[in-house]
mmCIF file of C-alpha atoms in Angstrom:
data_model
loop_
_atom_site.group_PDB
_atom_site.id
_atom_site.type_symbol
_atom_site.label_atom_id
_atom_site.label_comp_id
_atom_site.label_asym_id
_atom_site.label_seq_id
_atom_site.Cartn_x
_atom_site.Cartn_y
_atom_site.Cartn_z
ATOM 1 C CA MET A 11 3.576 2.051 -4.553
ATOM 2 C CA THR A 12 1.075 -0.750 -4.962
ATOM 3 C CA THR A 13 1.733 -4.026 -6.756
ATOM 4 C CA MET A 14 1.324 -3.769 -10.525
ATOM 5 C CA ARG A 15 -0.402 -6.244 -12.812
ATOM 6 C CA ASN A 16 0.222 -6.708 -16.497
ATOM 7 C CA ARG A 17 -2.846 -8.559 -17.760
ATOM 8 C CA ILE A 18 -6.601 -8.439 -17.508
ATOM 9 C CA PHE A 19 -7.715 -11.510 -15.610
ATOM 10 C CA PRO A 20 -10.670 -13.473 -16.971
ATOM 11 C CA TYR A 21 -12.564 -13.479 -13.682
ATOM 12 C CA ILE A 22 -13.400 -9.809 -14.071
ATOM 13 C CA LEU A 23 -15.755 -10.600 -16.904
ATOM 14 C CA SER A 24 -18.981 -12.588 -17.007
ATOM 15 C CA ALA A 25 -19.231 -15.113 -19.806
ATOM 16 C CA SER A 26 -22.922 -14.676 -20.431
ATOM 17 C CA LEU A 27 -24.435 -12.172 -18.031
ATOM 18 C CA ILE A 28 -24.366 -8.481 -17.341
ATOM 19 C CA PHE A 29 -25.012 -8.087 -13.650
ATOM 20 C CA VAL A 30 -27.323 -5.323 -12.482
ATOM 21 C CA SER A 31 -28.128 -6.592 -8.996
ATOM 22 C CA GLY A 32 -29.903 -4.047 -6.847
ATOM 23 C CA ALA A 33 -29.568 -1.392 -9.510
ATOM 24 C CA CYS A 34 -33.048 -1.105 -10.953
ATOM 25 C CA ASN A 35 -35.547 1.489 -9.910
ATOM 26 C CA ASP A 36 -38.967 -0.040 -9.236
ATOM 27 C CA LEU A 37 -40.332 1.626 -12.333
ATOM 28 C CA LEU A 38 -37.564 0.175 -14.469
ATOM 29 C CA ASP A 39 -37.400 -3.389 -13.152
ATOM 30 C CA VAL A 40 -36.930 -5.976 -15.864
ATOM 31 C CA GLU A 41 -37.070 -9.759 -15.589
ATOM 32 C CA PRO A 42 -35.042 -11.352 -14.211
ATOM 33 C CA THR A 43 -34.069 -8.589 -11.767
ATOM 34 C CA HIS A 44 -30.708 -10.087 -10.746
ATOM 35 C CA ALA A 45 -29.238 -10.521 -14.225
ATOM 36 C CA ILE A 46 -30.022 -9.955 -17.879
ATOM 37 C CA ASP A 47 -29.312 -12.492 -20.607
ATOM 38 C CA SER A 48 -26.619 -11.094 -22.878
ATOM 39 C CA ARG A 49 -28.652 -11.895 -26.022
ATOM 40 C CA THR A 50 -31.497 -9.560 -25.040
ATOM 41 C CA ALA A 51 -29.927 -7.429 -22.328
ATOM 42 C CA LEU A 52 -29.499 -4.133 -24.106
ATOM 43 C CA THR A 53 -32.228 -4.053 -26.727
ATOM 44 C CA SER A 54 -34.720 -1.865 -24.858
ATOM 45 C CA MET A 55 -34.598 1.485 -23.085
ATOM 46 C CA GLU A 56 -35.628 -0.178 -19.826
ATOM 47 C CA ALA A 57 -32.806 -2.691 -19.976
ATOM 48 C CA VAL A 58 -30.236 -0.031 -20.897
ATOM 49 C CA GLU A 59 -31.402 2.122 -17.997
ATOM 50 C CA ALA A 60 -31.168 -0.851 -15.644
ATOM 51 C CA ALA A 61 -27.702 -1.750 -16.897
ATOM 52 C CA THR A 62 -26.568 1.869 -16.433
ATOM 53 C CA ASN A 63 -27.807 1.739 -12.856
ATOM 54 C CA GLY A 64 -25.758 -1.431 -12.545
ATOM 55 C CA VAL A 65 -22.570 0.481 -13.360
ATOM 56 C CA TYR A 66 -23.444 2.989 -10.627
ATOM 57 C CA ALA A 67 -23.985 0.011 -8.310
ATOM 58 C CA ARG A 68 -20.394 -1.121 -8.830
ATOM 59 C CA LEU A 69 -19.268 1.965 -6.911
ATOM 60 C CA ARG A 70 -20.792 0.496 -3.743
ATOM 61 C CA ALA A 71 -18.472 -2.527 -3.723
ATOM 62 C CA VAL A 72 -16.253 -2.915 -0.659
ATOM 63 C CA GLN A 73 -13.226 -2.686 -2.974
ATOM 64 C CA GLN A 74 -14.520 0.633 -4.315
ATOM 65 C CA TYR A 75 -16.212 3.407 -2.327
ATOM 66 C CA GLY A 76 -17.993 0.931 -0.070
ATOM 67 C CA ARG A 77 -14.836 0.929 2.026
ATOM 68 C CA ASP A 78 -11.412 0.582 0.448
ATOM 69 C CA LEU A 79 -11.111 3.767 -1.623
ATOM 70 C CA VAL A 80 -12.045 5.772 1.476
ATOM 71 C CA ALA A 81 -10.444 3.884 4.359
ATOM 72 C CA LEU A 82 -7.293 2.254 2.998
ATOM 73 C CA PRO A 83 -5.553 5.456 1.857
ATOM 74 C CA GLU A 84 -5.951 6.773 5.415
ATOM 75 C CA LEU A 85 -4.255 3.666 6.826
ATOM 76 C CA LEU A 86 -1.525 3.545 4.204
ATOM 77 C CA SER A 87 -0.731 7.244 4.708
ATOM 78 C CA ASP A 88 -0.705 6.979 8.522
ATOM 79 C CA ASN A 89 -3.515 9.502 8.911
ATOM 80 C CA ALA A 90 -5.179 6.508 10.519
ATOM 81 C CA VAL A 91 -3.686 3.669 12.539
ATOM 82 C CA HIS A 92 -5.085 0.251 13.335
ATOM 83 C CA SER A 93 -6.988 0.016 16.589
ATOM 84 C CA GLY A 94 -5.336 -3.316 17.373
ATOM 85 C CA ARG A 95 -8.628 -5.174 17.463
ATOM 86 C CA GLY A 96 -8.968 -8.098 15.098
ATOM 87 C CA THR A 97 -6.905 -8.743 11.976
ATOM 88 C CA THR A 98 -9.059 -6.984 9.386
ATOM 89 C CA LEU A 99 -6.986 -4.282 7.635
ATOM 90 C CA GLN A 100 -3.933 -5.059 9.786
ATOM 91 C CA ALA A 101 -1.776 -5.804 6.747
ATOM 92 C CA GLU A 102 -2.829 -2.556 5.067
ATOM 93 C CA ALA A 103 -2.151 -0.567 8.233
ATOM 94 C CA SER A 104 1.381 -1.959 8.451
ATOM 95 C CA ASN A 105 1.889 -1.650 4.672
ATOM 96 C CA SER A 106 2.830 -5.325 4.442
ATOM 97 C CA PRO A 107 4.035 -6.698 1.089
ATOM 98 C CA GLY A 108 1.071 -7.394 -1.155
ATOM 99 C CA ALA A 109 -1.352 -5.470 1.053
ATOM 100 C CA HIS A 110 -2.908 -2.730 -0.982
ATOM 101 C CA LEU A 111 -6.080 -1.556 -2.637
ATOM 102 C CA GLU A 112 -7.828 -4.279 -4.651
ATOM 103 C CA THR A 113 -9.928 -2.303 -7.104
ATOM 104 C CA TRP A 114 -8.879 -4.228 -10.231
ATOM 105 C CA GLU A 115 -11.656 -6.807 -10.500
ATOM 106 C CA THR A 116 -14.605 -4.562 -9.669
ATOM 107 C CA GLY A 117 -13.127 -1.683 -11.675
ATOM 108 C CA TYR A 118 -12.761 -3.642 -14.889
ATOM 109 C CA ALA A 119 -16.117 -5.354 -14.390
ATOM 110 C CA ALA A 120 -17.727 -1.901 -14.338
ATOM 111 C CA ILE A 121 -15.701 -0.742 -17.351
ATOM 112 C CA ASN A 122 -16.760 -3.815 -19.310
ATOM 113 C CA GLU A 123 -20.403 -3.133 -18.535
ATOM 114 C CA ALA A 124 -19.947 0.503 -19.546
ATOM 115 C CA ASN A 125 -18.419 -0.552 -22.869
ATOM 116 C CA LEU A 126 -21.297 -2.922 -23.598
ATOM 117 C CA ILE A 127 -23.833 -0.179 -22.902
ATOM 118 C CA LEU A 128 -22.052 2.299 -25.170
ATOM 119 C CA GLU A 129 -21.934 -0.264 -27.981
ATOM 120 C CA ALA A 130 -25.644 -0.981 -27.598
ATOM 121 C CA LEU A 131 -26.709 2.667 -27.902
ATOM 122 C CA GLY A 132 -26.081 2.861 -31.659
ATOM 123 C CA PRO A 133 -28.740 0.384 -32.814
ATOM 124 C CA LEU A 134 -31.082 1.081 -29.900
ATOM 125 C CA SER A 135 -34.501 2.461 -30.854
ATOM 126 C CA ALA A 136 -34.759 5.404 -28.469
ATOM 127 C CA PRO A 137 -34.951 9.219 -28.479
ATOM 128 C CA GLN A 138 -31.611 10.915 -28.973
ATOM 129 C CA SER A 139 -32.066 12.713 -25.650
ATOM 130 C CA PHE A 140 -32.201 9.329 -23.906
ATOM 131 C CA LYS A 141 -29.104 8.104 -25.708
ATOM 132 C CA ASN A 142 -27.214 11.301 -24.877
ATOM 133 C CA SER A 143 -28.130 11.042 -21.197
ATOM 134 C CA VAL A 144 -27.055 7.420 -20.933
ATOM 135 C CA GLU A 145 -23.845 7.964 -22.871
ATOM 136 C CA GLY A 146 -22.946 11.000 -20.773
ATOM 137 C CA GLN A 147 -23.498 9.128 -17.524
ATOM 138 C CA VAL A 148 -21.625 6.022 -18.649
ATOM 139 C CA ARG A 149 -18.649 7.994 -19.954
ATOM 140 C CA PHE A 150 -18.438 9.841 -16.625
ATOM 141 C CA LEU A 151 -18.538 6.560 -14.719
ATOM 142 C CA ARG A 152 -15.971 4.910 -16.987
ATOM 143 C CA ALA A 153 -13.633 7.849 -16.453
ATOM 144 C CA LEU A 154 -14.118 7.594 -12.699
ATOM 145 C CA PHE A 155 -13.281 3.882 -12.630
ATOM 146 C CA TYR A 156 -10.254 4.359 -14.904
ATOM 147 C CA HIS A 157 -8.888 7.200 -12.794
ATOM 148 C CA ASN A 158 -9.175 5.128 -9.632
ATOM 149 C CA LEU A 159 -7.396 2.241 -11.353
ATOM 150 C CA VAL A 160 -4.542 4.344 -12.690
ATOM 151 C CA LYS A 161 -4.100 5.995 -9.272
ATOM 152 C CA VAL A 162 -3.747 2.628 -7.578
ATOM 153 C CA TYR A 163 -1.739 0.651 -10.113
ATOM 154 C CA ALA A 164 0.558 3.279 -11.650
ATOM 155 C CA PHE A 165 2.560 6.408 -10.943
ATOM 156 C CA ASP A 166 0.805 9.755 -10.973
ATOM 157 C CA PRO A 167 1.889 11.963 -13.895
ATOM 158 C CA THR A 168 3.437 14.508 -11.502
ATOM 159 C CA ALA A 169 5.214 11.901 -9.358
ATOM 160 C CA ASN A 170 6.806 9.582 -11.877
ATOM 161 C CA ASP A 171 9.840 7.364 -11.284
ATOM 162 C CA PRO A 172 11.133 6.528 -14.792
ATOM 163 C CA THR A 173 13.297 3.706 -13.460
ATOM 164 C CA ARG A 174 10.270 1.827 -12.104
ATOM 165 C CA ASN A 175 7.433 3.028 -14.311
ATOM 166 C CA ARG A 176 5.796 0.044 -16.038
ATOM 167 C CA GLY A 177 3.000 2.082 -17.577
ATOM 168 C CA GLY A 178 -0.532 2.836 -16.600
ATOM 169 C CA VAL A 179 -3.366 0.309 -16.838
ATOM 170 C CA PRO A 180 -4.798 -1.480 -19.887
ATOM 171 C CA LEU A 181 -7.333 0.575 -21.832
ATOM 172 C CA VAL A 182 -10.160 -1.761 -22.762
ATOM 173 C CA ARG A 183 -12.300 -0.087 -25.384
ATOM 174 C CA LYS A 184 -14.562 -2.978 -26.393
ATOM 175 C CA GLY A 185 -17.057 -4.869 -24.271
ATOM 176 C CA VAL A 186 -16.576 -8.603 -23.740
ATOM 177 C CA ILE A 187 -19.305 -11.195 -23.195
ATOM 178 C CA ALA A 188 -17.640 -14.514 -24.077
ATOM 179 C CA VAL A 189 -14.443 -15.550 -22.312
ATOM 180 C CA GLY A 190 -12.930 -16.358 -25.698
ATOM 181 C CA ASP A 191 -13.170 -12.680 -26.639
ATOM 182 C CA ILE A 192 -10.713 -11.616 -23.941
ATOM 183 C CA ASP A 193 -7.447 -10.237 -25.271
ATOM 184 C CA TYR A 194 -4.929 -11.901 -22.962
ATOM 185 C CA ALA A 195 -2.039 -10.229 -24.769
ATOM 186 C CA LYS A 196 -3.285 -6.750 -23.906
ATOM 187 C CA GLY A 197 -0.665 -4.951 -21.867
ATOM 188 C CA ARG A 198 -0.530 -1.648 -20.086
ATOM 189 C CA ASP A 199 -1.070 1.630 -21.873
ATOM 190 C CA ALA A 200 1.140 4.568 -20.983
ATOM 191 C CA VAL A 201 -0.061 6.742 -18.115
ATOM 192 C CA SER A 202 -0.377 9.653 -20.551
ATOM 193 C CA GLU A 203 -2.640 7.563 -22.792
ATOM 194 C CA VAL A 204 -4.878 6.617 -19.882
ATOM 195 C CA TYR A 205 -5.248 10.268 -18.923
ATOM 196 C CA ARG A 206 -5.922 11.219 -22.535
ATOM 197 C CA PHE A 207 -8.702 8.619 -22.612
ATOM 198 C CA ILE A 208 -10.168 9.928 -19.346
ATOM 199 C CA TYR A 209 -10.063 13.485 -20.706
ATOM 200 C CA GLU A 210 -11.941 12.357 -23.819
ATOM 201 C CA ASP A 211 -14.642 10.659 -21.755
ATOM 202 C CA LEU A 212 -15.124 13.634 -19.449
ATOM 203 C CA THR A 213 -15.163 16.149 -22.300
ATOM 204 C CA ALA A 214 -17.810 14.096 -24.114
ATOM 205 C CA ALA A 215 -19.799 13.523 -20.919
ATOM 206 C CA TYR A 216 -20.005 17.249 -20.193
ATOM 207 C CA GLN A 217 -21.349 17.949 -23.685
ATOM 208 C CA LEU A 218 -23.792 15.034 -23.676
ATOM 209 C CA LEU A 219 -25.278 15.975 -20.306
ATOM 210 C CA GLU A 220 -26.255 19.458 -21.427
ATOM 211 C CA GLY A 221 -29.700 20.168 -20.055
ATOM 212 C CA THR A 222 -29.507 17.456 -17.395
ATOM 213 C CA ASP A 223 -31.731 18.343 -14.468
ATOM 214 C CA ASN A 224 -29.752 19.074 -11.300
ATOM 215 C CA ALA A 225 -32.557 17.355 -9.408
ATOM 216 C CA ARG A 226 -30.736 14.113 -10.238
ATOM 217 C CA ALA A 227 -27.703 15.315 -8.306
ATOM 218 C CA PRO A 228 -25.716 14.229 -6.455
ATOM 219 C CA HIS A 229 -26.433 10.511 -6.962
ATOM 220 C CA PHE A 230 -26.411 10.625 -10.762
ATOM 221 C CA ALA A 231 -23.998 12.280 -13.147
ATOM 222 C CA THR A 232 -24.647 15.919 -13.990
ATOM 223 C CA ARG A 233 -22.522 18.513 -15.738
ATOM 224 C CA GLY A 234 -21.560 19.830 -12.313
ATOM 225 C CA ALA A 235 -20.334 16.394 -11.249
ATOM 226 C CA VAL A 236 -18.376 15.966 -14.482
ATOM 227 C CA ALA A 237 -16.634 19.331 -14.175
ATOM 228 C CA ALA A 238 -15.899 18.750 -10.484
ATOM 229 C CA PHE A 239 -14.299 15.388 -11.147
ATOM 230 C CA PHE A 240 -12.431 16.817 -14.148
ATOM 231 C CA SER A 241 -10.807 19.350 -11.806
ATOM 232 C CA ARG A 242 -9.473 16.455 -9.716
ATOM 233 C CA VAL A 243 -8.197 14.518 -12.720
ATOM 234 C CA ALA A 244 -6.489 17.620 -14.110
ATOM 235 C CA LEU A 245 -4.806 18.254 -10.755
ATOM 236 C CA TYR A 246 -3.349 14.737 -10.737
ATOM 237 C CA ASN A 247 -2.220 15.354 -14.317
ATOM 238 C CA GLY A 248 -0.490 18.631 -13.470
ATOM 239 C CA ASP A 249 -2.791 20.464 -15.897
ATOM 240 C CA TYR A 250 -3.326 23.470 -13.661
ATOM 241 C CA ASN A 251 -5.137 25.825 -16.035
ATOM 242 C CA LYS A 252 -7.609 23.007 -16.653
ATOM 243 C CA VAL A 253 -8.050 22.582 -12.904
ATOM 244 C CA ILE A 254 -9.086 26.209 -12.600
ATOM 245 C CA SER A 255 -11.463 26.259 -15.567
ATOM 246 C CA GLU A 256 -13.207 23.014 -14.559
ATOM 247 C CA ALA A 257 -13.511 24.044 -10.912
ATOM 248 C CA ASN A 258 -15.101 27.310 -12.031
ATOM 249 C CA LEU A 259 -17.594 25.442 -14.220
ATOM 250 C CA ALA A 260 -18.477 23.123 -11.364
ATOM 251 C CA LEU A 261 -18.920 25.947 -8.867
ATOM 252 C CA LYS A 262 -21.305 27.695 -11.264
ATOM 253 C CA SER A 263 -23.334 24.547 -11.926
ATOM 254 C CA GLY A 264 -25.723 24.889 -9.013
ATOM 255 C CA VAL A 265 -24.830 21.431 -7.688
ATOM 256 C CA GLY A 266 -23.654 21.366 -4.074
ATOM 257 C CA GLN A 267 -23.341 24.257 -1.652
ATOM 258 C CA LEU A 268 -20.231 25.192 0.344
ATOM 259 C CA GLN A 269 -21.024 24.971 4.053
ATOM 260 C CA PRO A 270 -19.838 27.458 6.683
ATOM 261 C CA ALA A 271 -17.642 26.220 9.516
ATOM 262 C CA ALA A 272 -20.624 26.156 11.867
ATOM 263 C CA ASN A 273 -22.288 23.518 9.665
ATOM 264 C CA VAL A 274 -19.339 21.159 9.190
ATOM 265 C CA VAL A 275 -20.475 18.581 11.739
ATOM 266 C CA ALA A 276 -24.153 18.851 10.830
ATOM 267 C CA SER A 277 -23.296 18.288 7.173
ATOM 268 C CA TRP A 278 -21.890 14.869 8.035
ATOM 269 C CA ARG A 279 -25.053 13.929 9.927
ATOM 270 C CA THR A 280 -27.458 14.398 7.018
ATOM 271 C CA ASP A 281 -28.461 11.603 4.659
ATOM 272 C CA VAL A 282 -27.145 13.542 1.641
ATOM 273 C CA HIS A 283 -24.113 15.756 2.232
ATOM 274 C CA PRO A 284 -25.062 19.298 1.143
ATOM 275 C CA GLU A 285 -21.648 19.850 -0.464
ATOM 276 C CA SER A 286 -21.732 16.715 -2.606
ATOM 277 C CA MET A 287 -21.152 17.201 -6.301
ATOM 278 C CA PHE A 288 -21.395 13.443 -6.702
ATOM 279 C CA GLU A 289 -21.930 10.765 -4.095
ATOM 280 C CA VAL A 290 -22.646 7.053 -4.021
ATOM 281 C CA ALA A 291 -26.178 6.305 -2.855
ATOM 282 C CA VAL A 292 -26.698 3.280 -0.617
ATOM 283 C CA LYS A 293 -30.228 1.937 -0.105
ATOM 284 C CA PRO A 294 -31.267 -0.185 2.908
ATOM 285 C CA THR A 295 -31.257 -3.316 0.731
ATOM 286 C CA GLU A 296 -27.648 -2.552 -0.274
ATOM 287 C CA ASN A 297 -26.294 -2.146 3.262
ATOM 288 C CA ILE A 298 -22.703 -3.411 3.447
ATOM 289 C CA GLY A 299 -23.100 -4.379 7.101
ATOM 290 C CA THR A 300 -21.169 -4.365 10.360
ATOM 291 C CA ASN A 301 -18.061 -6.215 9.206
ATOM 292 C CA GLU A 302 -17.055 -3.995 6.266
ATOM 293 C CA SER A 303 -19.079 -0.781 6.297
ATOM 294 C CA LEU A 304 -17.370 2.584 6.596
ATOM 295 C CA ARG A 305 -19.114 3.194 9.909
ATOM 296 C CA ALA A 306 -17.806 -0.080 11.331
ATOM 297 C CA THR A 307 -14.347 0.584 9.907
ATOM 298 C CA PHE A 308 -13.986 4.000 11.498
ATOM 299 C CA THR A 309 -15.967 3.823 14.755
ATOM 300 C CA THR A 310 -17.311 1.471 17.416
ATOM 301 C CA ARG A 311 -20.490 3.539 17.786
ATOM 302 C CA VAL A 312 -23.621 2.793 15.807
ATOM 303 C CA ASN A 313 -24.558 6.518 15.703
ATOM 304 C CA ALA A 314 -24.293 9.714 17.731
ATOM 305 C CA GLU A 315 -26.502 8.280 20.467
ATOM 306 C CA GLY A 316 -24.764 4.887 20.670
ATOM 307 C CA LYS A 317 -23.405 3.992 24.096
ATOM 308 C CA VAL A 318 -22.395 0.368 23.470
ATOM 309 C CA ALA A 319 -19.558 -0.751 21.181
ATOM 310 C CA VAL A 320 -21.031 -2.598 18.193
ATOM 311 C CA SER A 321 -17.926 -3.068 16.026
ATOM 312 C CA TYR A 322 -14.130 -2.988 16.165
ATOM 313 C CA GLY A 323 -13.475 0.408 14.595
ATOM 314 C CA HIS A 324 -10.315 -0.800 12.872
ATOM 315 C CA ALA A 325 -9.086 2.508 11.414
ATOM 316 C CA VAL A 326 -8.744 5.217 14.056
ATOM 317 C CA VAL A 327 -7.306 8.710 13.753
ATOM 318 C CA SER A 328 -3.623 8.798 14.658
ATOM 319 C CA ASP A 329 -2.547 10.876 17.641
ATOM 320 C CA ALA A 330 -0.083 12.677 15.356
ATOM 321 C CA LEU A 331 -2.820 13.814 12.975
ATOM 322 C CA LEU A 332 -5.113 14.854 15.823
ATOM 323 C CA SER A 333 -2.357 16.996 17.324
ATOM 324 C CA ASP A 334 -1.946 18.816 14.010
ATOM 325 C CA TYR A 335 -5.410 20.359 14.294
ATOM 326 C CA GLU A 336 -5.290 23.806 15.822
ATOM 327 C CA ALA A 337 -7.390 24.716 18.828
ATOM 328 C CA GLY A 338 -10.909 25.628 17.761
ATOM 329 C CA ASP A 339 -10.717 23.759 14.450
ATOM 330 C CA VAL A 340 -14.302 22.604 13.930
ATOM 331 C CA ARG A 341 -13.138 19.437 12.162
ATOM 332 C CA LYS A 342 -11.936 18.093 15.522
ATOM 333 C CA GLU A 343 -15.595 17.879 16.560
ATOM 334 C CA LEU A 344 -15.978 14.937 14.179
ATOM 335 C CA ILE A 345 -13.326 12.972 16.102
ATOM 336 C CA TRP A 346 -14.686 11.228 19.200
ATOM 337 C CA LYS A 347 -13.213 8.813 21.692
ATOM 338 C CA GLY A 348 -14.399 5.292 21.005
ATOM 339 C CA LEU A 349 -16.280 2.817 23.144
ATOM 340 C CA GLY A 350 -15.209 -0.412 24.849
ATOM 341 C CA ASN A 351 -11.655 -1.373 23.936
ATOM 342 C CA ASN A 352 -11.426 1.759 21.787
ATOM 343 C CA SER A 353 -12.146 4.130 24.681
ATOM 344 C CA SER A 354 -8.678 5.648 24.360
ATOM 345 C CA LYS A 355 -8.745 5.735 20.551
ATOM 346 C CA ASN A 356 -9.657 8.660 18.296
ATOM 347 C CA GLU A 357 -12.554 7.654 16.052
ATOM 348 C CA MET A 358 -13.727 9.487 12.931
ATOM 349 C CA THR A 359 -17.511 9.887 12.938
ATOM 350 C CA LYS A 360 -18.169 11.122 9.395
ATOM 351 C CA PHE A 361 -19.947 7.850 8.657
ATOM 352 C CA PHE A 362 -22.438 7.467 11.452
ATOM 353 C CA SER A 363 -25.413 5.559 9.993
ATOM 354 C CA ARG A 364 -26.520 8.823 8.389
ATOM 355 C CA GLY A 365 -29.239 7.050 6.414
ATOM 356 C CA GLY A 366 -31.120 6.348 9.631
ATOM 357 C CA VAL A 367 -30.284 2.625 9.464
ATOM 358 C CA LYS A 368 -27.290 0.991 11.125
ATOM 359 C CA ASP A 369 -24.281 1.013 8.759
ATOM 360 C CA LEU A 370 -26.208 2.876 6.056
ATOM 361 C CA ASP A 371 -24.209 5.828 4.765
ATOM 362 C CA ASN A 372 -24.161 7.527 1.389
ATOM 363 C CA ILE A 373 -20.561 8.165 0.348
ATOM 364 C CA PRO A 374 -19.481 11.568 -1.011
ATOM 365 C CA VAL A 375 -17.032 11.143 -3.910
ATOM 366 C CA ILE A 376 -16.301 14.805 -4.544
ATOM 367 C CA ARG A 377 -17.518 17.853 -2.626
ATOM 368 C CA VAL A 378 -17.544 21.599 -3.190
ATOM 369 C CA ALA A 379 -14.791 22.098 -0.605
ATOM 370 C CA GLU A 380 -12.414 20.065 -2.786
ATOM 371 C CA LEU A 381 -13.050 22.373 -5.726
ATOM 372 C CA TYR A 382 -11.786 25.368 -3.773
ATOM 373 C CA LEU A 383 -8.742 23.397 -2.630
ATOM 374 C CA ASN A 384 -8.031 22.128 -6.150
ATOM 375 C CA ARG A 385 -8.267 25.619 -7.565
ATOM 376 C CA ALA A 386 -6.126 27.105 -4.799
ATOM 377 C CA GLU A 387 -3.382 24.552 -5.392
ATOM 378 C CA ALA A 388 -3.526 25.176 -9.124
ATOM 379 C CA TYR A 389 -3.076 28.912 -8.635
ATOM 380 C CA VAL A 390 -0.102 28.302 -6.357
ATOM 381 C CA ARG A 391 1.440 25.823 -8.800
ATOM 382 C CA LEU A 392 1.070 28.395 -11.553
ATOM 383 C CA ASP A 393 2.838 30.880 -9.277
ATOM 384 C CA GLN A 394 -0.027 33.321 -9.374
ATOM 385 C CA ALA A 395 0.704 35.014 -6.085
ATOM 386 C CA ARG A 396 -2.209 37.439 -6.283
ATOM 387 C CA TRP A 397 -5.283 35.276 -6.410
ATOM 388 C CA ARG A 398 -8.437 35.377 -4.418
ATOM 389 C CA TRP A 399 -11.352 33.108 -3.764
ATOM 390 C CA ARG A 400 -14.088 33.383 -6.345
ATOM 391 C CA THR A 401 -17.571 32.044 -5.782
#
């Protein structure tokens, strides 16, 4: 279990700025583009839209889906092992004391921004449809950040150790601009309270996003994305009937398409994964780069055609996991031998500069395949022996 913290540290919050770097669409750019003064930040539709894009942008951080939420669980679970090259991620691979996911700062920064946006919607002069769309998106994102935090810094509801359980994570319901507004006495809320809060956000988000065009999927929140993520949250919470109902809603949403086995490899070579219910978009200007990108973390190759090692490929597939795949399993086709010093290592090639630019990969957060797995596990947990796949 990862190290727990009991207070919200002041460095997660900006004293006078709400950062929206790289988050504005060209049409919605406001001045200055790198930050918005807190006194005028959220008083126009354009600024609110830009700030909402800024919360999405937080998902690209290295400590979030940019790398750690994808790669570190593989190392900590021994699905992946360290290649032995360099020291990056060595401590995580050996599960050294204090080496764990560091999502706290970026997670609470995003939550603070979400809270400020929600508070600004009330007095904002804007059509109700605009307010509903923004609120639905922000509540979905806040739930996503909170779930990642409570997964990392607390026990799961179905795997609790009462003798060591120190609670969940602090629920911060009010946005903070000035450092003096920080509640340093705020402690952890119970895990059950954190999940109740996440449920409330996702329930509201689904209602508020009614009528949202699926054309915005999978890079923006839609009802399909909300229901899909709700199925995951409910599974962690042991709420198996909810898993089934939310998975069914998501599968009927029209977002994402389950791919046949013959398309598994091809699906991971396209810019946007066809199964994605929600994924983090990464533009060329937001490229994480060779040192920390998912491509560089998992493989020495720049892409499928690469013949020269361009990075260390720190996290490689363990021999034990590779041997567990049965003969003919198409997923093995995504595992290649590396280049250079990794020539004997098993490298995962899901992130292969799919955006057409070195190290540029959109990151699927939840896919259609997970919905079927979530639902299947829920049926088994409910001891419904006679169930069948429904599409």
